[in-house]
């Protein structure tokens, strides 16, 4: 292309090479080094005067160096009188820090958007932003491309029986991404959600509470007719024998509050989609502790009956116990339960990536709507031996192929937990883990490889994958984004519409 | 009274140089604010202020450790941004060694002026005021549209020379033409002789031929510079001074960056001592290099913070080092 220069940042020379190959040109010359004190040095070795400049930079393990290099390259091109500078960021760094997660937390993604503006960027091209609202952080136009058409195409061409498959979100925040792919492929979808639960206590707490919300209207009159005395005289439903009323009630009550915020939405969404007979969920209502114990008890019975009578909803909501990131059988001994040593603030700060846990015990204390919640933050907590989790699968996956979809794979915990849930609990046939950005922190890829429940890992090359890692990973499938990015660059340069890049083309 | 209490000094420390932050806090009689700063598994930096900074006068201390300049800089930007979002009244970035200060001009075609980029970035993040020590070029102050207080280590150096030598035995030497002004200023204050070494520098961190201008015979030659990076210049200059009959050679340098093989270079040199301030975290370099002496700069920085907070003049610190 005439009047265009494409510079490769040091993080992604391979991807840039492919983009340039698609466009029939060579990457522009630049010398990227570091001074001995660690400062980044950039030398632009070709004239950029009045040129349309594109700088391609992805993430890397040295992410802050990568960002500084990008900013300095942009600044150098601006100082060299470039006509227009476009940052092509297949993976947008710091995109997970896009909101104030805790009091006084930084919105780093917005700051980075401002920094790019200050350095001299006039246009940004990126792929699958963690939250699409981030486009509003920029003063300049942003093209947020989607890898979804590429992924959908791969599924259609490479997955046997894909029309029978189910798309599953591994956290409530990513549901929208999942429904979008499910709609594109005309597939059913499901959700796996994880609820934190301290060791011990009744196993079906979350489960029954979801059932409660689904069926609350039917059970409500029954509950009212029961007096609390009757409940206490019949402790068989409460597994914790030492202090049944106090313990069970307190936990049940807190569970109800949590579910009133989250679960009805999660539970109701798919059920209205997959079930032929959708049930309306009840409005929030106060539940007294004694009542909730009853609900607990009642619903356990209801669930058993449901299985016997082959009630459809028993297939749709499946539960599992998660201990140290893995599914355990129902008779697995509960971890020691001591209120004192399970309190969060005493945990080692370095083992947790979610800083807000120190200051706020409620994950959404500031009213986060879960729009861009990252399961990654829960990942470390999943590993905590002191805390047992209740993992819930909503949707029918029995005997089907399952696509677990999210925007990025960073830590393996939630992926493995979700895969084990759909296979061991939901009896799914095969599991594909699908994500756009293959960040693969630490030994993530190795752990996913080692997980028997995962059949394949499908990612794009938006984030550079270490070569030796990719070579050893038999399950890994890397889709090439270079055509999409090259097309975006070409259309940008010639002022053509971007919309065709967002469309699914069935071939 | 409650109205005055609402605006106090909040000292926030980055992870690069906690030791200097502690010294400044002690000097100011305040506690370093509780913060949590960590890296995600993909090395993105995350920062949270552990206490309220609403309506407070926030000072963020961040040096940049050698080899981790970009980490330190990003952390600083995120800290500033977090305090800005948390409604701090004023945010002062205290950056003892300003990063990218040497990339301050377009000396070649299409060379980036990274120092200006850093200046713009700091302001974009939300810094209202900058405090720094011995900028490589004072012109960098002009890159900012917010006030910059450029403190000097010179008063501390003058005291060090007066305490350890008699000025009439000394000659102050600038290792390059660019530093002549710094060296003459010290020589004037001590009323001693001055010399200059002219060097040819073909590439960064590589030193060419050197020529001495001035007389150093039988004198204690004191090299003065703003930063010691790989120490190639200093060591070659010291050798030149020795060849020209200097009794002994030592170097006074503000920022001891000491990257690469600096320690080995110093240990094998004719320099009798390298005196630096603690603007840059030195780690175990003091143990590894017996020639390295450290002057504590924290009193000057602490006093600048106190005066800035109280709205007093900072000019006193340009000529006097607080004890």
mmCIF file of C-alpha atoms in Angstrom, chain A residues 68-203:
data_model
loop_
_atom_site.group_PDB
_atom_site.id
_atom_site.type_symbol
_atom_site.label_atom_id
_atom_site.label_comp_id
_atom_site.label_asym_id
_atom_site.label_seq_id
_atom_site.Cartn_x
_atom_site.Cartn_y
_atom_site.Cartn_z
ATOM 1 C CA UNK A 68 6.663 2.012 27.052
ATOM 2 C CA UNK A 69 8.153 0.817 23.781
ATOM 3 C CA UNK A 70 4.804 1.344 22.030
ATOM 4 C CA UNK A 71 4.423 4.841 23.484
ATOM 5 C CA UNK A 72 7.963 5.831 22.542
ATOM 6 C CA UNK A 73 7.545 4.443 19.002
ATOM 7 C CA UNK A 74 4.352 6.449 18.575
ATOM 8 C CA UNK A 75 6.001 9.525 20.022
ATOM 9 C CA UNK A 76 9.000 9.114 17.711
ATOM 10 C CA UNK A 77 6.754 8.795 14.642
ATOM 11 C CA UNK A 78 4.801 11.854 15.710
ATOM 12 C CA UNK A 79 8.048 13.767 16.174
ATOM 13 C CA UNK A 80 9.075 12.563 12.720
ATOM 14 C CA UNK A 81 6.005 14.285 11.198
ATOM 15 C CA UNK A 82 3.921 11.216 10.421
ATOM 16 C CA UNK A 83 0.532 12.015 8.917
ATOM 17 C CA UNK A 84 -1.563 9.687 11.030
ATOM 18 C CA UNK A 85 -0.514 7.112 13.609
ATOM 19 C CA UNK A 86 -2.675 4.068 14.296
ATOM 20 C CA UNK A 87 -1.938 1.726 17.189
ATOM 21 C CA UNK A 88 -2.811 -1.857 16.302
ATOM 22 C CA UNK A 89 -3.184 -3.686 19.618
ATOM 23 C CA UNK A 90 -4.472 -7.243 19.090
ATOM 24 C CA UNK A 91 -4.341 -7.630 22.872
ATOM 25 C CA UNK A 92 -5.088 -4.428 24.778
ATOM 26 C CA UNK A 93 -2.902 -4.367 27.897
ATOM 27 C CA UNK A 94 -4.493 -3.642 31.271
ATOM 28 C CA UNK A 95 -7.937 -4.202 29.735
ATOM 29 C CA UNK A 96 -9.028 -6.084 32.839
ATOM 30 C CA UNK A 97 -8.445 -3.011 34.982
ATOM 31 C CA UNK A 98 -11.264 -1.142 33.319
ATOM 32 C CA UNK A 99 -13.242 -0.157 36.387
ATOM 33 C CA UNK A 100 -12.739 0.823 39.986
ATOM 34 C CA UNK A 101 -12.840 -2.616 41.523
ATOM 35 C CA UNK A 102 -12.249 -1.436 45.049
ATOM 36 C CA UNK A 103 -12.248 1.885 46.785
ATOM 37 C CA UNK A 104 -9.311 3.871 45.453
ATOM 38 C CA UNK A 105 -8.361 1.330 42.800
ATOM 39 C CA UNK A 106 -6.997 2.728 39.559
ATOM 40 C CA UNK A 107 -8.806 2.567 36.226
ATOM 41 C CA UNK A 108 -5.578 1.730 34.500
ATOM 42 C CA UNK A 109 -7.145 0.923 31.147
ATOM 43 C CA UNK A 110 -8.507 4.462 30.911
ATOM 44 C CA UNK A 111 -5.156 5.893 31.903
ATOM 45 C CA UNK A 112 -3.482 3.828 29.207
ATOM 46 C CA UNK A 113 -6.025 5.129 26.694
ATOM 47 C CA UNK A 114 -5.092 8.666 27.726
ATOM 48 C CA UNK A 115 -1.380 7.894 27.508
ATOM 49 C CA UNK A 116 -1.790 6.603 23.961
ATOM 50 C CA UNK A 117 -3.583 9.833 23.102
ATOM 51 C CA UNK A 118 -0.796 11.896 24.642
ATOM 52 C CA UNK A 119 1.865 9.963 22.750
ATOM 53 C CA UNK A 120 0.118 10.865 19.492
ATOM 54 C CA UNK A 121 -2.237 8.062 18.466
ATOM 55 C CA UNK A 122 -5.035 9.106 16.118
ATOM 56 C CA UNK A 123 -6.748 5.723 15.799
ATOM 57 C CA UNK A 124 -6.748 2.412 17.661
ATOM 58 C CA UNK A 125 -7.423 -1.044 16.233
ATOM 59 C CA UNK A 126 -7.871 -3.835 18.766
ATOM 60 C CA UNK A 127 -9.483 -7.260 19.089
ATOM 61 C CA UNK A 128 -12.098 -8.412 21.606
ATOM 62 C CA UNK A 129 -11.694 -5.835 24.335
ATOM 63 C CA UNK A 130 -12.391 -7.286 27.749
ATOM 64 C CA UNK A 131 -15.220 -4.769 28.100
ATOM 65 C CA UNK A 132 -16.426 -3.028 24.948
ATOM 66 C CA UNK A 133 -17.268 0.027 27.062
ATOM 67 C CA UNK A 134 -13.538 0.737 27.033
ATOM 68 C CA UNK A 135 -13.956 2.260 23.578
ATOM 69 C CA UNK A 136 -15.381 5.228 25.446
ATOM 70 C CA UNK A 137 -12.054 5.782 27.229
ATOM 71 C CA UNK A 138 -10.510 7.040 24.015
ATOM 72 C CA UNK A 139 -10.933 10.414 22.422
ATOM 73 C CA UNK A 140 -9.911 8.936 19.078
ATOM 74 C CA UNK A 141 -11.900 6.313 17.142
ATOM 75 C CA UNK A 142 -11.469 2.686 18.202
ATOM 76 C CA UNK A 143 -12.120 -0.357 16.025
ATOM 77 C CA UNK A 144 -12.850 -3.258 18.319
ATOM 78 C CA UNK A 145 -12.617 -6.254 15.988
ATOM 79 C CA UNK A 146 -14.138 -9.609 16.864
ATOM 80 C CA UNK A 147 -12.422 -12.960 16.574
ATOM 81 C CA UNK A 148 -15.819 -14.629 16.822
ATOM 82 C CA UNK A 149 -16.436 -15.107 13.081
ATOM 83 C CA UNK A 150 -13.026 -16.766 12.861
ATOM 84 C CA UNK A 151 -13.755 -19.033 15.808
ATOM 85 C CA UNK A 152 -17.236 -19.895 14.521
ATOM 86 C CA UNK A 153 -15.756 -20.800 11.157
ATOM 87 C CA UNK A 154 -13.157 -23.024 12.776
ATOM 88 C CA UNK A 155 -15.882 -24.794 14.754
ATOM 89 C CA UNK A 156 -17.990 -25.380 11.650
ATOM 90 C CA UNK A 157 -15.053 -26.826 9.785
ATOM 91 C CA UNK A 158 -13.261 -28.800 12.476
ATOM 92 C CA UNK A 159 -15.651 -29.997 15.149
ATOM 93 C CA UNK A 160 -17.566 -33.171 14.322
ATOM 94 C CA UNK A 161 -21.237 -32.952 15.240
ATOM 95 C CA UNK A 162 -20.910 -29.271 16.102
ATOM 96 C CA UNK A 163 -24.611 -28.757 15.579
ATOM 97 C CA UNK A 164 -25.243 -30.851 18.686
ATOM 98 C CA UNK A 165 -22.758 -28.908 20.799
ATOM 99 C CA UNK A 166 -23.445 -26.578 23.717
ATOM 100 C CA UNK A 167 -21.606 -23.300 24.358
ATOM 101 C CA UNK A 168 -20.833 -22.793 28.028
ATOM 102 C CA UNK A 169 -19.731 -19.691 29.873
ATOM 103 C CA UNK A 170 -17.495 -20.369 32.831
ATOM 104 C CA UNK A 171 -18.566 -17.274 34.700
ATOM 105 C CA UNK A 172 -21.626 -15.072 34.796
ATOM 106 C CA UNK A 173 -19.728 -12.040 33.489
ATOM 107 C CA UNK A 174 -18.884 -13.699 30.186
ATOM 108 C CA UNK A 175 -22.429 -14.779 29.385
ATOM 109 C CA UNK A 176 -22.917 -12.181 26.700
ATOM 110 C CA UNK A 177 -19.867 -13.339 24.770
ATOM 111 C CA UNK A 178 -21.164 -16.902 24.969
ATOM 112 C CA UNK A 179 -24.712 -16.140 23.874
ATOM 113 C CA UNK A 180 -23.316 -14.223 20.930
ATOM 114 C CA UNK A 181 -21.338 -17.250 19.724
ATOM 115 C CA UNK A 182 -24.284 -19.544 20.477
ATOM 116 C CA UNK A 183 -26.561 -17.317 18.399
ATOM 117 C CA UNK A 184 -24.093 -17.231 15.537
ATOM 118 C CA UNK A 185 -23.885 -21.023 15.441
ATOM 119 C CA UNK A 186 -27.527 -21.512 16.488
ATOM 120 C CA UNK A 187 -26.511 -23.648 19.457
ATOM 121 C CA UNK A 188 -27.804 -24.029 22.995
ATOM 122 C CA UNK A 189 -25.814 -22.552 25.789
ATOM 123 C CA UNK A 190 -25.160 -23.028 29.486
ATOM 124 C CA UNK A 191 -23.370 -21.415 32.390
ATOM 125 C CA UNK A 192 -21.041 -22.652 35.073
ATOM 126 C CA UNK A 193 -20.967 -20.473 38.164
ATOM 127 C CA UNK A 194 -18.831 -20.814 41.233
ATOM 128 C CA UNK A 195 -19.970 -19.698 44.653
ATOM 129 C CA UNK A 196 -17.599 -19.418 47.516
ATOM 130 C CA UNK A 197 -18.535 -21.641 50.377
ATOM 131 C CA UNK A 198 -16.633 -22.283 53.546
ATOM 132 C CA UNK A 199 -15.868 -25.871 54.488
ATOM 133 C CA UNK A 200 -18.554 -28.037 56.054
ATOM 134 C CA UNK A 201 -22.253 -27.480 56.120
ATOM 135 C CA UNK A 202 -24.924 -28.691 53.815
ATOM 136 C CA UNK A 203 -23.865 -29.461 50.278
#
